[in-house]
Short mmCIF file of C-alpha atoms (C1' of nucleotides) in Angstrom, two decimals:
data_model
loop_
_atom_site.label_atom_id
_atom_site.label_comp_id
_atom_site.label_asym_id
_atom_site.label_seq_id
_atom_site.Cartn_x
_atom_site.Cartn_y
_atom_site.Cartn_z
CA UNK A 1 37.91 -39.39 -35.13
CA UNK A 2 38.04 -42.40 -37.15
CA UNK A 3 38.51 -41.00 -40.59
CA UNK A 4 41.20 -42.64 -42.52
CA UNK A 5 43.32 -38.96 -42.88
CA UNK A 6 42.91 -36.27 -40.45
CA UNK A 7 42.15 -32.88 -41.53
CA UNK A 8 45.65 -32.01 -41.38
CA UNK A 9 46.93 -34.97 -43.58
CA UNK A 10 44.21 -34.31 -46.05
CA UNK A 11 45.58 -30.54 -46.19
CA UNK A 12 49.25 -31.66 -46.20
CA UNK A 13 48.49 -34.06 -49.31
CA UNK A 14 46.62 -31.43 -51.16
CA UNK A 15 49.83 -28.65 -50.89
CA UNK A 16 51.87 -31.73 -52.21
CA UNK A 17 49.92 -32.53 -54.80
CA UNK A 18 49.65 -28.81 -56.16
CA UNK A 19 53.22 -28.26 -55.87
CA UNK A 20 54.12 -31.42 -57.59
CA UNK A 21 52.06 -29.86 -60.29
CA UNK A 22 53.76 -26.44 -59.52
CA UNK A 23 57.33 -27.66 -59.95
CA UNK A 24 56.58 -29.65 -63.32
CA UNK A 25 54.82 -26.61 -64.67
CA UNK A 26 56.86 -23.60 -63.33
CA UNK A 27 60.44 -25.26 -62.13
CA UNK A 28 62.09 -25.56 -58.65
CA UNK A 29 61.84 -21.56 -58.39
CA UNK A 30 59.01 -20.84 -60.59
CA UNK A 31 56.28 -20.99 -57.65
CA UNK A 32 56.27 -19.47 -54.18
CA UNK A 33 55.15 -21.02 -51.40
CA UNK A 34 52.35 -18.37 -50.82
CA UNK A 35 50.93 -19.26 -54.14
CA UNK A 36 50.99 -22.95 -53.34
CA UNK A 37 49.15 -22.66 -50.27
CA UNK A 38 46.65 -20.64 -51.99
CA UNK A 39 46.20 -22.69 -54.72
CA UNK A 40 45.72 -25.85 -51.99
CA UNK A 41 42.81 -23.34 -50.41
CA UNK A 42 44.80 -22.49 -47.41
CA UNK A 43 47.05 -19.18 -46.70
CA UNK A 44 50.85 -19.16 -46.54
CA UNK A 45 51.04 -18.53 -42.78
CA UNK A 46 50.37 -22.16 -42.25
CA UNK A 47 53.33 -23.77 -44.47
CA UNK A 48 55.43 -24.53 -41.71
CA UNK A 49 53.35 -26.44 -39.91
CA UNK A 50 53.47 -28.94 -42.72
CA UNK A 51 56.84 -28.75 -43.83
CA UNK A 52 60.47 -27.89 -42.41
CA UNK A 53 61.42 -25.54 -45.33
CA UNK A 54 60.33 -25.12 -48.78
CA UNK A 55 62.90 -27.68 -49.56
CA UNK A 56 61.06 -30.43 -47.84
CA UNK A 57 57.99 -29.81 -49.76
CA UNK A 58 59.97 -29.74 -52.79
CA UNK A 59 61.34 -33.55 -51.93
CA UNK A 60 57.83 -34.53 -51.23
CA UNK A 61 56.36 -32.78 -54.51
CA UNK A 62 58.91 -34.88 -56.56
CA UNK A 63 58.28 -38.09 -55.01
CA UNK A 64 54.81 -37.68 -55.40
CA UNK A 65 55.20 -36.61 -59.17
CA UNK A 66 57.45 -39.44 -59.83
CA UNK A 67 55.01 -42.11 -58.36
CA UNK A 68 52.41 -40.58 -60.35
CA UNK A 69 54.33 -40.64 -63.37
CA UNK A 70 55.28 -44.38 -63.11
CA UNK A 71 51.86 -45.51 -62.37
CA UNK A 72 49.99 -43.60 -65.19
CA UNK A 73 52.98 -44.97 -67.42
CA UNK A 74 52.28 -48.71 -66.17
CA UNK A 75 48.62 -48.09 -66.52
CA UNK A 76 48.55 -46.30 -70.13
CA UNK A 77 51.30 -48.84 -71.11
CA UNK A 78 49.21 -51.68 -70.20
CA UNK A 79 46.04 -50.61 -72.02
CA UNK A 80 48.16 -49.90 -75.36
CA UNK A 81 49.37 -53.41 -74.64
CA UNK A 82 46.17 -54.99 -75.36
CA UNK A 83 46.40 -53.54 -79.12
CA UNK A 84 49.56 -55.61 -80.13
CA UNK A 85 53.38 -54.87 -79.98
CA UNK A 86 55.78 -55.69 -77.26
CA UNK A 87 55.85 -54.08 -73.51
CA UNK A 88 58.82 -51.82 -74.62
CA UNK A 89 57.05 -50.53 -77.65
CA UNK A 90 53.80 -49.63 -75.75
CA UNK A 91 56.22 -47.89 -73.23
CA UNK A 92 58.00 -45.44 -75.72
CA UNK A 93 54.75 -44.91 -77.48
CA UNK A 94 53.22 -43.40 -74.10
CA UNK A 95 56.16 -41.85 -72.92
CA UNK A 96 56.85 -40.22 -76.28
CA UNK A 97 53.55 -39.27 -77.56
CA UNK A 98 53.08 -35.86 -78.59
CA UNK A 99 50.45 -35.20 -75.99
CA UNK A 100 53.34 -34.88 -73.60
CA UNK A 101 54.77 -32.20 -75.49
CA UNK A 102 51.70 -29.95 -73.55
CA UNK A 103 50.61 -30.33 -70.13
CA UNK A 104 53.98 -30.15 -68.38
CA UNK A 105 52.34 -30.70 -64.97
CA UNK A 106 51.40 -33.90 -65.15
CA UNK A 107 54.27 -35.19 -66.98
CA UNK A 108 57.33 -36.65 -66.54
CA UNK A 109 59.17 -34.86 -63.44
CA UNK A 110 62.48 -35.67 -64.98
CA UNK A 111 61.84 -34.06 -68.15
CA UNK A 112 60.47 -31.11 -66.52
CA UNK A 113 63.48 -30.49 -64.00
CA UNK A 114 66.48 -32.38 -65.09
CA UNK A 115 68.67 -29.46 -66.31
CA UNK A 116 67.94 -27.78 -62.85
CA UNK A 117 68.72 -30.99 -60.56
CA UNK A 118 72.39 -30.38 -60.11
CA UNK A 119 72.15 -27.03 -58.85
CA UNK A 120 69.59 -28.07 -56.16
CA UNK A 121 70.64 -28.47 -52.12
CA UNK A 122 71.41 -31.73 -51.51
CA UNK A 123 68.45 -33.50 -50.02
CA UNK A 124 66.54 -32.29 -53.43
CA UNK A 125 69.46 -33.85 -55.43
CA UNK A 126 69.10 -37.19 -53.43
CA UNK A 127 65.45 -37.17 -54.16
CA UNK A 128 66.06 -36.13 -57.91
CA UNK A 129 68.71 -39.44 -58.15
CA UNK A 130 65.80 -41.59 -56.68
CA UNK A 131 63.39 -40.29 -59.57
CA UNK A 132 66.02 -41.05 -61.79
CA UNK A 133 66.94 -44.70 -60.55
CA UNK A 134 62.98 -45.58 -60.50
CA UNK A 135 62.35 -44.58 -64.24
CA UNK A 136 65.60 -46.58 -65.36
CA UNK A 137 63.99 -49.00 -63.36
CA UNK A 138 60.72 -49.10 -64.88
CA UNK A 139 61.96 -48.95 -68.54
CA UNK A 140 64.16 -52.03 -67.57
CA UNK A 141 61.02 -53.93 -66.54
CA UNK A 142 59.69 -53.16 -70.12
CA UNK A 143 62.96 -54.14 -72.01
CA UNK A 144 63.18 -57.97 -72.96
CA UNK A 145 63.94 -60.37 -70.14
CA UNK A 146 67.86 -60.68 -69.51
CA UNK A 147 68.50 -57.01 -70.92
CA UNK A 148 71.10 -54.80 -68.99
CA UNK A 149 69.94 -52.22 -66.53
CA UNK A 150 72.75 -49.91 -68.47
CA UNK A 151 70.54 -50.52 -71.84
CA UNK A 152 67.40 -49.02 -69.84
CA UNK A 153 69.34 -45.96 -68.59
CA UNK A 154 70.66 -45.28 -72.21
CA UNK A 155 66.72 -45.53 -73.24
CA UNK A 156 65.66 -43.32 -70.67
CA UNK A 157 68.05 -40.49 -71.41
CA UNK A 158 67.12 -40.69 -74.90
CA UNK A 159 63.61 -40.26 -74.17
CA UNK A 160 63.81 -37.58 -71.64
CA UNK A 161 66.47 -35.69 -73.93
CA UNK A 162 63.97 -36.00 -76.55
CA UNK A 163 60.93 -34.76 -75.09
CA UNK A 164 62.93 -31.51 -73.75
CA UNK A 165 64.04 -30.84 -77.00
CA UNK A 166 60.96 -31.44 -78.53
CA UNK A 167 59.51 -28.64 -76.22
CA UNK A 168 61.85 -26.28 -76.69
CA UNK A 169 61.45 -26.71 -80.77
CA UNK A 170 57.80 -26.69 -80.46
CA UNK A 171 55.10 -27.13 -83.25
CA UNK A 172 55.95 -29.51 -85.95
CA UNK A 173 59.52 -29.92 -85.32
CA UNK A 174 58.74 -31.07 -81.89
CA UNK A 175 56.64 -33.51 -83.07
CA UNK A 176 58.67 -34.86 -85.64
CA UNK A 177 61.44 -35.22 -83.23
CA UNK A 178 59.00 -37.42 -80.79
CA UNK A 179 58.21 -39.52 -83.91
CA UNK A 180 61.55 -40.18 -84.91
CA UNK A 181 62.68 -40.91 -81.64
CA UNK A 182 60.31 -43.57 -81.19
CA UNK A 183 60.79 -45.24 -84.50
CA UNK A 184 64.52 -45.45 -83.53
CA UNK A 185 63.93 -46.87 -80.06
CA UNK A 186 61.28 -49.14 -81.15
CA UNK A 187 63.35 -50.16 -84.20
CA UNK A 188 66.59 -50.80 -82.17
CA UNK A 189 65.01 -52.88 -79.40
CA UNK A 190 62.38 -54.85 -81.47
CA UNK A 191 65.00 -57.87 -82.27
CA UNK A 192 66.50 -57.81 -78.92
CA UNK A 193 64.23 -60.06 -77.70
CA UNK A 194 67.10 -63.03 -77.72
CA UNK A 195 69.37 -60.89 -75.13
CA UNK B 1 90.87 6.00 -81.01
CA UNK B 2 91.92 3.06 -83.45
CA UNK B 3 91.72 0.06 -81.45
CA UNK B 4 89.23 -2.73 -83.33
CA UNK B 5 87.11 -2.18 -80.15
CA UNK B 6 85.79 0.71 -78.24
CA UNK B 7 85.86 0.65 -74.22
CA UNK B 8 82.42 -0.06 -74.00
CA UNK B 9 82.58 -3.11 -76.88
CA UNK B 10 85.22 -4.54 -74.85
CA UNK B 11 82.89 -3.98 -71.32
CA UNK B 12 79.66 -5.42 -73.46
CA UNK B 13 81.78 -8.69 -74.50
CA UNK B 14 83.32 -9.02 -71.00
CA UNK B 15 79.49 -8.94 -69.36
CA UNK B 16 78.27 -11.40 -72.29
CA UNK B 17 81.06 -13.63 -71.40
CA UNK B 18 80.79 -14.06 -67.62
CA UNK B 19 76.86 -14.20 -68.31
CA UNK B 20 77.43 -17.04 -70.83
CA UNK B 21 79.15 -19.12 -67.95
CA UNK B 22 76.76 -17.66 -65.25
CA UNK B 23 73.39 -19.29 -66.86
CA UNK B 24 75.38 -22.72 -67.56
CA UNK B 25 76.69 -22.95 -64.09
CA UNK B 26 73.62 -21.44 -62.35
CA UNK B 27 70.64 -21.52 -64.47
CA UNK B 28 68.55 -18.87 -66.21
CA UNK B 29 67.57 -17.03 -62.94
CA UNK B 30 70.61 -18.29 -60.66
CA UNK B 31 72.58 -15.17 -61.08
CA UNK B 32 71.75 -11.54 -60.92
CA UNK B 33 72.39 -8.50 -62.84
CA UNK B 34 74.76 -7.13 -60.09
CA UNK B 35 76.83 -10.20 -59.52
CA UNK B 36 77.20 -10.44 -63.60
CA UNK B 37 78.52 -6.65 -63.49
CA UNK B 38 80.64 -7.22 -60.66
CA UNK B 39 82.44 -10.04 -62.29
CA UNK B 40 82.84 -8.30 -64.99
CA UNK B 41 84.64 -5.66 -63.25
CA UNK B 42 81.91 -2.91 -63.28
CA UNK B 43 79.03 -1.81 -61.16
CA UNK B 44 75.17 -3.00 -61.90
CA UNK B 45 74.37 0.92 -62.38
CA UNK B 46 75.84 0.71 -65.85
CA UNK B 47 74.04 -2.69 -66.77
CA UNK B 48 71.31 -0.60 -68.64
CA UNK B 49 73.56 1.13 -70.89
CA UNK B 50 74.45 -2.08 -72.59
CA UNK B 51 71.27 -4.31 -72.42
CA UNK B 52 67.68 -3.16 -72.75
CA UNK B 53 66.80 -5.73 -70.11
CA UNK B 54 68.21 -8.98 -68.33
CA UNK B 55 66.72 -10.71 -70.89
CA UNK B 56 68.25 -9.15 -73.57
CA UNK B 57 71.55 -10.35 -71.74
CA UNK B 58 70.55 -13.74 -71.81
CA UNK B 59 69.66 -13.90 -75.47
CA UNK B 60 73.59 -12.72 -75.83
CA UNK B 61 74.64 -15.14 -73.45
CA UNK B 62 73.19 -18.41 -74.88
CA UNK B 63 74.49 -17.36 -78.38
CA UNK B 64 78.00 -16.78 -76.95
CA UNK B 65 77.74 -20.00 -74.90
CA UNK B 66 76.56 -21.99 -78.02
CA UNK B 67 79.29 -20.92 -80.55
CA UNK B 68 81.45 -21.47 -77.95
CA UNK B 69 80.27 -25.09 -77.46
CA UNK B 70 80.74 -25.73 -81.27
CA UNK B 71 83.81 -24.25 -81.95
CA UNK B 72 85.09 -26.40 -79.10
CA UNK B 73 83.54 -29.28 -80.38
CA UNK B 74 84.63 -29.03 -83.93
CA UNK B 75 88.30 -28.30 -82.72
CA UNK B 76 88.24 -31.49 -80.09
CA UNK B 77 86.82 -33.53 -82.77
CA UNK B 78 89.29 -32.65 -85.11
CA UNK B 79 91.92 -33.38 -82.69
CA UNK B 80 90.28 -36.73 -81.76
CA UNK B 81 89.86 -37.54 -85.55
CA UNK B 82 93.71 -37.94 -86.20
CA UNK B 83 93.82 -40.83 -83.96
CA UNK B 84 91.46 -42.56 -85.93
CA UNK B 85 87.77 -43.27 -85.97
CA UNK B 86 85.07 -41.58 -87.68
CA UNK B 87 84.15 -38.18 -87.27
CA UNK B 88 80.88 -39.18 -85.40
CA UNK B 89 82.74 -41.25 -83.39
CA UNK B 90 85.02 -38.39 -82.50
CA UNK B 91 82.19 -36.00 -81.72
CA UNK B 92 80.54 -38.68 -79.60
CA UNK B 93 83.38 -39.17 -77.23
CA UNK B 94 83.96 -35.26 -77.24
CA UNK B 95 80.87 -34.69 -76.04
CA UNK B 96 79.94 -37.58 -73.92
CA UNK B 97 83.34 -37.47 -72.19
CA UNK B 98 83.61 -37.69 -68.34
CA UNK B 99 84.83 -34.57 -68.21
CA UNK B 100 81.68 -32.80 -69.35
CA UNK B 101 80.10 -33.80 -66.53
CA UNK B 102 81.85 -31.16 -64.56
CA UNK B 103 82.36 -27.49 -65.46
CA UNK B 104 78.95 -27.08 -66.51
CA UNK B 105 80.12 -23.33 -66.97
CA UNK B 106 82.05 -24.68 -70.01
CA UNK B 107 80.04 -27.24 -71.30
CA UNK B 108 76.89 -27.61 -73.35
CA UNK B 109 74.58 -24.80 -73.09
CA UNK B 110 71.75 -27.09 -74.05
CA UNK B 111 72.38 -29.54 -71.66
CA UNK B 112 72.83 -26.91 -68.88
CA UNK B 113 69.10 -25.23 -69.45
CA UNK B 114 66.94 -27.55 -71.37
CA UNK B 115 64.30 -28.17 -68.97
CA UNK B 116 64.27 -24.59 -68.14
CA UNK B 117 63.72 -23.48 -71.61
CA UNK B 118 60.18 -23.52 -72.10
CA UNK B 119 59.42 -21.58 -69.34
CA UNK B 120 61.58 -18.52 -70.61
CA UNK B 121 60.15 -15.53 -72.15
CA UNK B 122 59.89 -15.33 -76.21
CA UNK B 123 63.29 -14.22 -77.18
CA UNK B 124 64.65 -16.32 -74.96
CA UNK B 125 62.78 -19.32 -76.28
CA UNK B 126 63.87 -18.70 -79.74
CA UNK B 127 67.29 -18.16 -79.07
CA UNK B 128 66.92 -21.56 -77.39
CA UNK B 129 65.68 -22.92 -80.72
CA UNK B 130 68.34 -21.75 -82.42
CA UNK B 131 70.78 -23.34 -80.24
CA UNK B 132 69.19 -26.65 -80.66
CA UNK B 133 69.05 -26.32 -84.50
CA UNK B 134 72.54 -25.27 -84.47
CA UNK B 135 73.55 -28.42 -82.42
CA UNK B 136 71.68 -30.72 -84.45
CA UNK B 137 73.35 -29.27 -87.71
CA UNK B 138 76.54 -30.04 -86.09
CA UNK B 139 76.04 -33.24 -85.25
CA UNK B 140 74.59 -33.93 -88.80
CA UNK B 141 77.65 -32.71 -90.29
CA UNK B 142 79.34 -35.53 -88.29
CA UNK B 143 77.23 -38.25 -89.72
CA UNK B 144 78.01 -40.11 -93.07
CA UNK B 145 76.91 -38.45 -96.07
CA UNK B 146 73.29 -38.49 -96.78
CA UNK B 147 72.29 -39.13 -93.19
CA UNK B 148 69.11 -37.66 -92.19
CA UNK B 149 68.91 -34.36 -90.27
CA UNK B 150 65.98 -36.29 -88.22
CA UNK B 151 68.88 -39.07 -87.49
CA UNK B 152 70.85 -36.12 -85.94
CA UNK B 153 68.03 -34.69 -83.98
CA UNK B 154 67.69 -37.99 -82.52
CA UNK B 155 71.25 -38.43 -81.52
CA UNK B 156 71.02 -34.73 -80.01
CA UNK B 157 68.14 -35.66 -77.70
CA UNK B 158 70.29 -38.66 -76.41
CA UNK B 159 73.57 -36.80 -76.12
CA UNK B 160 71.93 -33.93 -74.20
CA UNK B 161 69.45 -36.42 -72.00
CA UNK B 162 72.60 -38.74 -70.91
CA UNK B 163 74.77 -35.68 -69.75
CA UNK B 164 71.94 -34.35 -67.70
CA UNK B 165 71.31 -37.90 -66.09
CA UNK B 166 74.72 -38.62 -65.70
CA UNK B 167 75.19 -35.22 -64.03
CA UNK B 168 72.01 -35.78 -61.75
CA UNK B 169 73.36 -39.47 -60.69
CA UNK B 170 76.89 -38.29 -60.15
CA UNK B 171 79.85 -40.50 -59.36
CA UNK B 172 80.42 -43.90 -60.98
CA UNK B 173 76.80 -44.08 -62.15
CA UNK B 174 76.90 -41.01 -64.21
CA UNK B 175 80.46 -41.70 -65.97
CA UNK B 176 79.26 -45.34 -66.58
CA UNK B 177 76.04 -43.84 -68.33
CA UNK B 178 78.16 -41.73 -70.51
CA UNK B 179 80.23 -44.67 -71.47
CA UNK B 180 77.28 -46.92 -72.11
CA UNK B 181 75.74 -43.85 -74.49
CA UNK B 182 79.02 -43.60 -76.31
CA UNK B 183 79.25 -47.17 -76.81
CA UNK B 184 75.54 -47.49 -77.92
CA UNK B 185 75.55 -44.66 -80.57
CA UNK B 186 78.84 -45.55 -82.05
CA UNK B 187 78.14 -48.90 -82.45
CA UNK B 188 74.90 -48.23 -83.93
CA UNK B 189 76.38 -45.80 -86.32
CA UNK B 190 79.38 -47.40 -87.33
CA UNK B 191 77.60 -49.47 -90.17
CA UNK B 192 75.67 -46.41 -91.73
CA UNK B 193 78.18 -45.07 -93.97
CA UNK B 194 76.26 -46.68 -96.94
CA UNK B 195 73.28 -44.48 -96.02
"C1'" DT C 1 100.40 22.73 -78.37
"C1'" DG C 2 96.89 24.34 -75.26
"C1'" DT C 3 92.33 25.41 -73.50
"C1'" DA C 4 87.14 25.04 -73.32
"C1'" DC C 5 83.46 22.15 -74.31
"C1'" DA C 6 80.77 17.76 -75.31
"C1'" DT C 7 80.30 13.29 -75.28
"C1'" DC C 8 80.67 9.03 -73.36
"C1'" DA C 9 81.02 5.20 -70.03
"C1'" DG C 10 80.33 3.95 -65.59
"C1'" DT C 11 79.26 4.77 -60.71
"C1'" DG C 12 76.26 4.19 -56.54
"C1'" DA C 13 71.84 5.65 -54.06
"C1'" DA C 14 67.10 4.48 -54.42
"C1'" DC C 15 62.55 2.53 -56.24
"C1'" DG C 16 59.11 -1.29 -55.72
"C1'" DC C 17 58.42 -5.87 -55.39
"C1'" DG C 18 58.20 -10.76 -54.37
"C1'" DC C 19 59.84 -14.37 -51.57
"C1'" DG C 20 60.70 -17.48 -47.79
"C1'" DT C 21 60.36 -17.32 -43.12
"C1'" DT C 22 58.28 -16.21 -38.32
"C1'" DC C 23 55.11 -15.80 -34.92
"C1'" DA C 24 50.88 -13.83 -32.18
"C1'" DC C 25 46.75 -14.78 -32.31
"C1'" DT C 26 41.64 -17.49 -33.44
"C1'" DG C 27 38.25 -20.25 -33.90
"C1'" DA C 28 37.17 -25.23 -34.43
"C1'" DT C 29 37.71 -30.07 -32.77
"C1'" DG C 30 38.32 -33.14 -29.24
"C1'" DT C 31 38.76 -34.71 -24.13
"C1'" DA C 32 37.69 -34.98 -19.02
"C1'" DC C 33 34.68 -35.10 -16.01
"C1'" DT D 1 23.95 -34.45 -21.85
"C1'" DG D 2 26.29 -30.55 -20.59
"C1'" DT D 3 30.15 -27.35 -19.39
"C1'" DA D 4 34.97 -26.13 -18.90
"C1'" DC D 5 39.14 -26.43 -20.79
"C1'" DA D 6 43.30 -28.20 -23.93
"C1'" DT D 7 44.94 -29.01 -28.07
"C1'" DC D 8 44.98 -28.09 -32.98
"C1'" DA D 9 44.91 -26.46 -37.84
"C1'" DG D 10 45.19 -22.42 -39.77
"C1'" DT D 11 45.07 -17.35 -40.21
"C1'" DG D 12 47.23 -12.70 -41.26
"C1'" DA D 13 50.69 -9.11 -40.06
"C1'" DA D 14 55.34 -8.41 -40.38
"C1'" DC D 15 60.50 -9.39 -40.97
"C1'" DG D 16 64.81 -9.30 -43.58
"C1'" DC D 17 66.85 -9.95 -48.08
"C1'" DG D 18 68.05 -10.04 -52.68
"C1'" DC D 19 66.61 -8.99 -57.27
"C1'" DG D 20 65.61 -5.76 -61.73
"C1'" DT D 21 65.17 -1.43 -63.04
"C1'" DT D 22 65.67 3.91 -62.62
"C1'" DC D 23 68.46 7.90 -62.27
"C1'" DA D 24 70.86 11.88 -60.80
"C1'" DC D 25 75.66 12.58 -61.10
"C1'" DT D 26 81.10 12.15 -61.59
"C1'" DG D 27 84.96 11.33 -63.81
"C1'" DA D 28 87.54 10.51 -68.12
"C1'" DT D 29 88.04 10.60 -72.98
"C1'" DG D 30 87.47 12.88 -77.47
"C1'" DT D 31 86.76 17.14 -80.20
"C1'" DA D 32 86.81 22.36 -81.87
"C1'" DC D 33 89.63 25.96 -82.67
#
DNA sequence: TGTACATCAGTGAACGCGCGTTCACTGATGTAC
DNA sequence: TGTACATCAGTGAACGCGCGTTCACTGATGTAC
């Protein structure tokens, strides 16, 4: 057997992938072990050969979701950059895009889960913290050189909060909130190149 | 019987009060009907004489929590105003106070539940929308005359997002994020009196 | 003022269901010789 | 190359538990006369 990944590793990756979408769509407790296994083409009995507990899967699923988020934000930002504007502007326009209101399962894991994070077991909370740190670092990297990390944290909080409220409001009000938040963030940071 | 509230009304109010704290502490699904009734000094069997369903209680609990939030923000803002500063500054300093990180059960119902709101049944989502609208209106009323409601919505999103991330980060990082967000919001809006 | 009855608020057992977890087993894959 | 055996990944029934909801019943409160 010389394949890059064993059969078990492939199954494992499929389960984590399904779970990373499930927790974003339905929340930490919104989908059960049996459903996740089924969606991954397996039966629930085999679950504990892959994970010590449901929470162990949740941790891996959050990590996967966060890494996907960062990768696709970087990629979309790069694409948008070719159309002019600053890197920060491109990031904000990608994250606060109206399309991000729907398809939560492919969206930001922090926006999907943040108000539930403090209520999770320690291992899960720790991963949540890592996700927030990684997102802040990404925003920081898009801000002009010399910007403070704390500034990136405020921007992150604004984007996450706006996306959540836009989802709750829904419809035109939601889209309008995202648009207004984009304008506010971009307007505010366009002159900050001389930091 | 000439009391202002009947025995049943008193029980009802107690149940709603317990639930309004429970959902903020533990989330929409974090506490069961039986526990809520017990905490209100009753047994679970009587629940359905008060509410058509668990969700019906959740709606009332959210409304209660939101009204309490607004009342106590107004009160605390007023108190802080006597020490100088603008009304907006007083509101931001109240909401983004380090004390708000803990004691979630007495804190902002939106920050406690926002990422779960989109996943609830319609009646609950509708109440969630009302809570967001009410909070935006409160922020709007604290901004200088002539400010746009959309500006208030962005501020609300920023405060809610910052509080959630601060809770997730915890410790010094959380407190620092709140402080930084306070500074950002207040600095940005202190010159906007001439709107 | 007292008795008889009706209504009301709450009790506690029971229901059906879904969930996380365990475990004895099976069929497929890989290894020894 | 072929046979015998060991390991591995996954199966499916079963467990204990907690939850929302229902319901027959009880004790207290209020009303009629």
